[in-house]
Amino acid sequence: MKVSVVIPTKNPGRIFRDVLDRVLAQDCPWPYEVLVIDSGSSDGTQDYARSKSGVRLHEIAPEDFGHGRTRNLGASLATSEYVAFLTHDALPVDNSWLRALVEALEQDPNIAGAFGRHVAYPDASPFTKRDLEAHFAGFSRQPPVVSRETDPQRYETDQGWRQFLHFYSDNNSCLRRSVWETLPYPDVEFAEDQIWAHRMIEAGYAKAYAPDAVVYHSHDYGVFERFQRSFDESNAFRVLFGYRLNARPVRAFLSIGYLAKRDLAFAWRNRISPFATLKRLFLDVASVTGQMVGAHAPRLPGSLRLSLSRDKRLQRSLPVTTPRWSAEEH
């Protein structure tokens, strides 16, 4: 078997049926299998997976789910050379998605993993569409295959370059199973994909960007949810990598001003409604404020940290190795 496509599920709703059907319709010159790992769905997901030929369903208890742990389980159950990961709401845009991921991996035997591009669902907000386009356009401006050896001196001195090298999204990715056997996912609840990418880059492997492996994947968050997600991201990056996102109030204030100016100009050019624009401004404030508060999470009372976080386990402890470089302002 060439590839195993692993999809963790938990009450994904109707979208999962479209995802699974599109995965099963991939146009590939080699055999692949689909493995669905469900952690207690009650919306018919399990029955739908069982009804499809070529799909293996593996059920686990809800309490046994973990973002890193469940992906490790999927890789361990795979019978293939490569393991591709999708989330249950990431819909491949076309039938060449899987082939494009594998072709990116096969450019060089030193490539440990490849990740693909995300585009917003058609009903997403104009701001969400713009943000995703800009984010992935940044990868298209860099070499498609990168490692520490791409620029060793820059890797040692440039925090932004290190962040670029360890960006990885297992919403839409594929890894070399032989590498996973020695470098499995960490058993954490946040940023398991970026920790894994950091570790494989540190181990001397390369990663690849596959711009033609495209999935629809986007969310329009509420204001408090955006604050919580930014809080968790900032706290995780502080713990895991030593980054401090918008830690200084002055820096945070300037960031909010920059984002507001940018988004007001975008709204004016694209004739976006005042309501949608106002919501976006609140989201900008929530995002930056969440980063600033998350950068100082250890100073907060435990009960407050838990109330601000969507990831309760992250706020208690993370069994990870301290990065070798010192914390820096970002």
Tab-separated table of C-alpha atoms in Angstrom:
chain	number	residue	atom	x	y	z
A	1	MET	CA	0.000	0.000	0.000
A	2	LYS	CA	1.366	3.394	-0.982
A	3	VAL	CA	-0.625	5.757	1.263
A	4	SER	CA	-2.943	5.579	4.252
A	5	VAL	CA	-5.262	8.586	4.671
A	6	VAL	CA	-6.082	9.043	8.373
A	7	ILE	CA	-9.120	11.134	9.347
A	8	PRO	CA	-9.925	11.638	13.064
A	9	THR	CA	-13.647	12.328	13.570
A	10	LYS	CA	-16.000	13.462	16.335
A	11	ASN	CA	-19.487	14.619	15.310
A	12	PRO	CA	-18.334	16.428	12.156
A	13	GLY	CA	-21.810	16.709	10.666
A	14	ARG	CA	-22.726	16.615	6.999
A	15	ILE	CA	-19.387	17.969	5.760
A	16	PHE	CA	-17.627	14.721	6.646
A	17	ARG	CA	-19.652	12.798	4.063
A	18	ASP	CA	-18.396	15.159	1.375
A	19	VAL	CA	-14.833	14.840	2.711
A	20	LEU	CA	-14.910	11.042	2.741
A	21	ASP	CA	-16.500	10.810	-0.704
A	22	ARG	CA	-13.880	13.152	-2.162
A	23	VAL	CA	-11.027	11.218	-0.543
A	24	LEU	CA	-12.353	7.948	-1.948
A	25	ALA	CA	-12.552	9.512	-5.418
A	26	GLN	CA	-8.876	10.493	-5.611
A	27	ASP	CA	-7.186	9.878	-8.960
A	28	CYS	CA	-3.973	8.048	-8.043
A	29	PRO	CA	-1.703	5.655	-9.986
A	30	TRP	CA	-1.141	3.527	-6.870
A	31	PRO	CA	-3.341	1.956	-4.180
A	32	TYR	CA	-4.295	3.820	-1.007
A	33	GLU	CA	-6.478	3.136	2.004
A	34	VAL	CA	-8.648	5.334	4.220
A	35	LEU	CA	-8.666	4.986	8.001
A	36	VAL	CA	-11.299	6.832	10.050
A	37	ILE	CA	-10.609	7.070	13.785
A	38	ASP	CA	-13.799	8.076	15.556
A	39	SER	CA	-13.910	9.175	19.180
A	40	GLY	CA	-17.583	8.823	20.048
A	41	SER	CA	-19.630	10.430	17.283
A	42	SER	CA	-23.401	10.379	17.690
A	43	ASP	CA	-24.331	11.967	14.345
A	44	GLY	CA	-24.161	8.927	12.056
A	45	THR	CA	-20.478	9.362	11.169
A	46	GLN	CA	-19.577	5.818	12.166
A	47	ASP	CA	-22.403	4.274	10.133
A	48	TYR	CA	-21.450	6.298	7.078
A	49	ALA	CA	-17.801	5.236	7.367
A	50	ARG	CA	-18.840	1.585	7.711
A	51	SER	CA	-20.974	1.824	4.584
A	52	LYS	CA	-18.043	2.806	2.366
A	53	SER	CA	-15.869	0.250	0.632
A	54	GLY	CA	-12.165	0.895	1.133
A	55	VAL	CA	-12.630	2.525	4.553
A	56	ARG	CA	-11.431	1.078	7.842
A	57	LEU	CA	-13.198	2.411	10.934
A	58	HIS	CA	-11.384	2.344	14.266
A	59	GLU	CA	-13.350	3.499	17.318
A	60	ILE	CA	-11.854	4.915	20.498
A	61	ALA	CA	-13.387	6.308	23.675
A	62	PRO	CA	-13.743	10.112	23.771
A	63	GLU	CA	-11.372	10.325	26.716
A	64	ASP	CA	-8.691	8.500	24.731
A	65	PHE	CA	-8.552	11.179	22.030
A	66	GLY	CA	-5.527	13.445	21.795
A	67	HIS	CA	-4.378	15.446	18.794
A	68	GLY	CA	-0.905	13.930	18.835
A	69	ARG	CA	-1.889	10.621	20.407
A	70	THR	CA	-4.672	9.843	17.919
A	71	ARG	CA	-2.497	10.657	14.922
A	72	ASN	CA	0.154	8.328	16.319
A	73	LEU	CA	-2.513	5.653	16.593
A	74	GLY	CA	-3.465	6.224	12.975
A	75	ALA	CA	0.124	5.961	11.809
A	76	SER	CA	0.611	2.774	13.831
A	77	LEU	CA	-2.452	1.196	12.197
A	78	ALA	CA	-1.357	2.213	8.713
A	79	THR	CA	0.017	-0.390	6.326
A	80	SER	CA	1.656	2.031	3.926
A	81	GLU	CA	4.819	3.912	3.018
A	82	TYR	CA	3.211	7.309	3.584
A	83	VAL	CA	0.525	8.538	6.000
A	84	ALA	CA	-1.682	11.471	5.021
A	85	PHE	CA	-3.732	13.357	7.600
A	86	LEU	CA	-6.958	15.300	7.122
A	87	THR	CA	-9.283	16.815	9.675
A	88	HIS	CA	-12.915	15.857	9.313
A	89	ASP	CA	-13.869	19.294	7.927
A	90	ALA	CA	-10.995	19.676	5.426
A	91	LEU	CA	-12.476	18.983	1.991
A	92	PRO	CA	-10.059	18.262	-0.885
A	93	VAL	CA	-10.786	20.725	-3.675
A	94	ASP	CA	-10.289	18.148	-6.435
A	95	ASN	CA	-9.348	14.552	-7.138
A	96	SER	CA	-5.612	15.238	-7.460
A	97	TRP	CA	-5.123	16.307	-3.833
A	98	LEU	CA	-3.531	13.082	-2.576
A	99	ARG	CA	-1.311	12.620	-5.604
A	100	ALA	CA	0.021	16.189	-5.209
A	101	LEU	CA	0.932	15.550	-1.553
A	102	VAL	CA	2.807	12.357	-2.373
A	103	GLU	CA	4.624	13.945	-5.311
A	104	ALA	CA	5.831	16.698	-2.975
A	105	LEU	CA	7.235	14.079	-0.589
A	106	GLU	CA	8.920	12.119	-3.352
A	107	GLN	CA	11.014	15.050	-4.589
A	108	ASP	CA	13.752	14.017	-2.173
A	109	PRO	CA	14.153	11.016	0.196
A	110	ASN	CA	15.199	13.429	2.965
A	111	ILE	CA	11.766	15.057	3.038
A	112	ALA	CA	9.976	13.875	6.178
A	113	GLY	CA	6.653	15.595	5.626
A	114	ALA	CA	4.690	17.753	3.227
A	115	PHE	CA	1.717	20.011	3.838
A	116	GLY	CA	-0.785	21.451	1.388
A	117	ARG	CA	-2.636	24.684	0.830
A	118	HIS	CA	-5.903	25.743	2.490
A	119	VAL	CA	-8.527	27.906	0.844
A	120	ALA	CA	-11.630	29.312	2.494
A	121	TYR	CA	-15.044	27.811	1.992
A	122	PRO	CA	-17.181	29.903	-0.391
A	123	ASP	CA	-19.397	31.163	2.448
A	124	ALA	CA	-16.453	32.366	4.589
A	125	SER	CA	-16.046	36.069	5.318
A	126	PRO	CA	-14.002	38.161	2.869
A	127	PHE	CA	-11.467	38.756	5.637
A	128	THR	CA	-11.009	35.017	6.213
A	129	LYS	CA	-10.556	34.429	2.485
A	130	ARG	CA	-7.946	37.176	2.268
A	131	ASP	CA	-6.041	35.959	5.334
A	132	LEU	CA	-5.750	32.387	4.061
A	133	GLU	CA	-4.679	33.523	0.600
A	134	ALA	CA	-1.995	35.794	2.067
A	135	HIS	CA	-0.752	33.159	4.509
A	136	PHE	CA	-0.165	30.461	1.920
A	137	ALA	CA	1.093	32.916	-0.687
A	138	GLY	CA	4.015	33.437	1.678
A	139	PHE	CA	5.044	29.798	1.262
A	140	SER	CA	4.897	30.112	-2.511
A	141	ARG	CA	7.532	32.854	-2.339
A	142	GLN	CA	10.010	30.540	-0.605
A	143	PRO	CA	11.730	27.350	-1.836
A	144	PRO	CA	9.209	24.470	-1.913
A	145	VAL	CA	11.624	22.239	0.031
A	146	VAL	CA	13.400	23.646	3.096
A	147	SER	CA	15.589	22.383	5.930
A	148	ARG	CA	18.116	23.754	8.384
A	149	GLU	CA	20.693	23.527	5.620
A	150	THR	CA	18.720	25.904	3.400
A	151	ASP	CA	20.323	28.743	5.391
A	152	PRO	CA	22.142	27.433	8.509
A	153	GLN	CA	23.236	30.839	9.790
A	154	ARG	CA	19.771	32.294	9.432
A	155	TYR	CA	18.320	29.318	11.283
A	156	GLU	CA	20.572	30.057	14.246
A	157	THR	CA	19.866	33.789	14.420
A	158	ASP	CA	16.458	34.543	12.864
A	159	GLN	CA	13.407	33.611	14.931
A	160	GLY	CA	11.050	34.394	12.061
A	161	TRP	CA	12.894	31.954	9.788
A	162	ARG	CA	12.713	29.239	12.449
A	163	GLN	CA	8.969	29.835	12.740
A	164	PHE	CA	8.653	29.517	8.976
A	165	LEU	CA	10.608	26.253	8.985
A	166	HIS	CA	8.518	24.610	11.664
A	167	PHE	CA	5.135	25.735	10.342
A	168	TYR	CA	3.233	22.605	9.444
A	169	SER	CA	-0.479	21.868	9.286
A	170	ASP	CA	-1.761	18.349	9.770
A	171	ASN	CA	-5.202	19.507	8.666
A	172	ASN	CA	-3.750	18.690	5.240
A	173	SER	CA	-0.443	16.837	5.317
A	174	CYS	CA	1.476	13.679	4.518
A	175	LEU	CA	4.497	12.197	6.275
A	176	ARG	CA	7.020	9.484	5.575
A	177	ARG	CA	6.114	6.607	7.876
A	178	SER	CA	9.728	5.489	8.293
A	179	VAL	CA	10.528	8.910	9.803
A	180	TRP	CA	7.460	8.781	12.039
A	181	GLU	CA	8.699	5.473	13.497
A	182	THR	CA	11.655	7.319	15.036
A	183	LEU	CA	9.959	10.722	15.423
A	184	PRO	CA	6.310	10.189	16.406
A	185	TYR	CA	3.936	13.024	17.183
A	186	PRO	CA	4.206	14.461	20.697
A	187	ASP	CA	1.279	13.618	22.966
A	188	VAL	CA	0.056	17.196	23.433
A	189	GLU	CA	-3.235	18.991	22.891
A	190	PHE	CA	-1.995	21.976	20.914
A	191	ALA	CA	0.497	22.555	18.087
A	192	GLU	CA	1.385	18.869	17.816
A	193	ASP	CA	2.053	19.352	14.102
A	194	GLN	CA	4.432	22.283	14.592
A	195	ILE	CA	6.274	20.542	17.424
A	196	TRP	CA	6.713	17.517	15.169
A	197	ALA	CA	7.962	19.714	12.324
A	198	HIS	CA	10.398	21.479	14.653
A	199	ARG	CA	11.780	18.156	15.838
A	200	MET	CA	12.216	16.720	12.352
A	201	ILE	CA	13.896	19.925	11.136
A	202	GLU	CA	16.228	19.775	14.149
A	203	ALA	CA	16.952	16.128	13.296
A	204	GLY	CA	18.167	17.175	9.839
A	205	TYR	CA	15.147	16.311	7.720
A	206	ALA	CA	13.454	18.599	5.195
A	207	LYS	CA	9.817	19.572	4.753
A	208	ALA	CA	7.947	20.351	1.537
A	209	TYR	CA	5.092	22.648	0.619
A	210	ALA	CA	2.579	21.225	-1.859
A	211	PRO	CA	0.631	24.180	-3.318
A	212	ASP	CA	-1.423	21.922	-5.588
A	213	ALA	CA	-2.668	19.763	-2.695
A	214	VAL	CA	-5.572	22.050	-1.818
A	215	VAL	CA	-8.380	21.677	0.703
A	216	TYR	CA	-11.296	23.851	1.713
A	217	HIS	CA	-10.722	24.581	5.390
A	218	SER	CA	-11.748	27.741	7.213
A	219	HIS	CA	-13.560	28.995	10.308
A	220	ASP	CA	-15.217	32.304	11.120
A	221	TYR	CA	-14.725	32.536	14.890
A	222	GLY	CA	-16.602	34.623	17.421
A	223	VAL	CA	-14.783	37.349	19.329
A	224	PHE	CA	-14.248	35.486	22.610
A	225	GLU	CA	-13.376	32.271	20.800
A	226	ARG	CA	-10.749	34.192	18.836
A	227	PHE	CA	-9.345	35.562	22.128
A	228	GLN	CA	-9.176	32.053	23.592
A	229	ARG	CA	-7.471	30.586	20.536
A	230	SER	CA	-4.914	33.391	20.476
A	231	PHE	CA	-4.339	32.935	24.208
A	232	ASP	CA	-3.671	29.219	23.730
A	233	GLU	CA	-1.451	29.787	20.706
A	234	SER	CA	0.637	32.399	22.503
A	235	ASN	CA	0.968	30.355	25.685
A	236	ALA	CA	1.882	27.242	23.701
A	237	PHE	CA	4.502	29.039	21.623
A	238	ARG	CA	5.996	30.497	24.803
A	239	VAL	CA	6.248	27.063	26.419
A	240	LEU	CA	7.219	25.081	23.351
A	241	PHE	CA	9.503	27.400	21.419
A	242	GLY	CA	10.340	30.322	23.701
A	243	TYR	CA	8.411	32.827	21.533
A	244	ARG	CA	6.560	35.703	23.205
A	245	LEU	CA	3.835	36.951	20.874
A	246	ASN	CA	2.975	40.637	21.382
A	247	ALA	CA	4.131	40.373	24.993
A	248	ARG	CA	4.712	44.086	25.495
A	249	PRO	CA	1.639	46.342	25.776
A	250	VAL	CA	3.162	48.962	23.479
A	251	ARG	CA	3.865	46.332	20.843
A	252	ALA	CA	0.325	44.985	21.213
A	253	PHE	CA	-1.167	48.468	20.862
A	254	LEU	CA	0.837	49.100	17.696
A	255	SER	CA	-0.211	45.714	16.297
A	256	ILE	CA	-3.893	46.500	16.885
A	257	GLY	CA	-3.457	49.852	15.157
A	258	TYR	CA	-1.744	48.264	12.171
A	259	LEU	CA	-4.415	45.562	11.803
A	260	ALA	CA	-7.263	48.057	12.148
A	261	LYS	CA	-5.800	50.349	9.483
A	262	ARG	CA	-5.228	47.415	7.135
A	263	ASP	CA	-8.707	45.972	7.613
A	264	LEU	CA	-10.528	49.286	7.304
A	265	ALA	CA	-8.753	49.900	3.996
A	266	PHE	CA	-9.618	46.385	2.805
A	267	ALA	CA	-13.263	46.850	3.801
A	268	TRP	CA	-13.460	50.180	1.975
A	269	ARG	CA	-11.934	48.790	-1.237
A	270	ASN	CA	-14.209	45.751	-1.223
A	271	ARG	CA	-17.387	47.482	0.005
A	272	ILE	CA	-17.749	45.208	3.012
A	273	SER	CA	-20.700	45.993	5.267
A	274	PRO	CA	-20.154	48.154	8.375
A	275	PHE	CA	-21.351	45.301	10.621
A	276	ALA	CA	-18.871	42.795	9.182
A	277	THR	CA	-16.102	45.385	9.358
A	278	LEU	CA	-16.871	46.234	12.986
A	279	LYS	CA	-16.831	42.548	13.884
A	280	ARG	CA	-13.443	42.219	12.217
A	281	LEU	CA	-12.054	45.118	14.256
A	282	PHE	CA	-13.214	43.431	17.459
A	283	LEU	CA	-11.576	40.208	16.257
A	284	ASP	CA	-8.304	42.089	15.684
A	285	VAL	CA	-8.395	43.381	19.259
A	286	ALA	CA	-9.281	39.932	20.608
A	287	SER	CA	-6.468	38.269	18.655
A	288	VAL	CA	-3.704	40.612	19.762
A	289	THR	CA	-4.980	40.883	23.340
A	290	GLY	CA	-5.164	37.101	23.571
A	291	GLN	CA	-1.552	36.846	22.412
A	292	MET	CA	-0.413	39.433	24.941
A	293	VAL	CA	-2.235	37.784	27.847
A	294	GLY	CA	-1.074	34.329	26.746
A	295	ALA	CA	2.538	35.490	26.730
A	296	HIS	CA	2.144	36.243	30.451
A	297	ALA	CA	0.000	33.224	31.316
A	298	PRO	CA	2.258	31.956	34.177
A	299	ARG	CA	1.546	35.153	36.103
A	300	LEU	CA	-2.223	34.583	36.047
A	301	PRO	CA	-4.149	32.688	38.735
A	302	GLY	CA	-4.750	29.098	37.708
A	303	SER	CA	-8.531	29.467	37.694
A	304	LEU	CA	-8.287	32.480	35.380
A	305	ARG	CA	-5.939	30.656	32.987
A	306	LEU	CA	-8.403	27.806	32.746
A	307	SER	CA	-11.343	30.125	32.088
A	308	LEU	CA	-9.468	31.924	29.298
A	309	SER	CA	-8.304	28.738	27.574
A	310	ARG	CA	-10.043	26.306	25.253
A	311	ASP	CA	-7.283	23.775	26.008
A	312	LYS	CA	-7.390	22.816	29.659
A	313	ARG	CA	-4.545	20.314	29.507
A	314	LEU	CA	-2.184	22.853	27.976
A	315	GLN	CA	-2.622	25.215	30.902
A	316	ARG	CA	-1.611	22.567	33.424
A	317	SER	CA	1.567	21.133	31.951
A	318	LEU	CA	3.334	20.159	28.752
A	319	PRO	CA	5.990	17.404	28.787
A	320	VAL	CA	8.226	18.858	26.080
A	321	THR	CA	11.895	19.662	25.736
A	322	THR	CA	12.908	23.260	26.366
A	323	PRO	CA	14.229	24.839	23.142
A	324	ARG	CA	17.963	25.434	23.011
A	325	TRP	CA	17.603	29.104	22.127
A	326	SER	CA	16.444	31.724	24.621
A	327	ALA	CA	13.049	33.376	24.631
A	328	GLU	CA	12.764	36.382	22.376
A	329	GLU	CA	10.186	39.101	21.856
A	330	HIS	CA	8.124	38.696	18.720
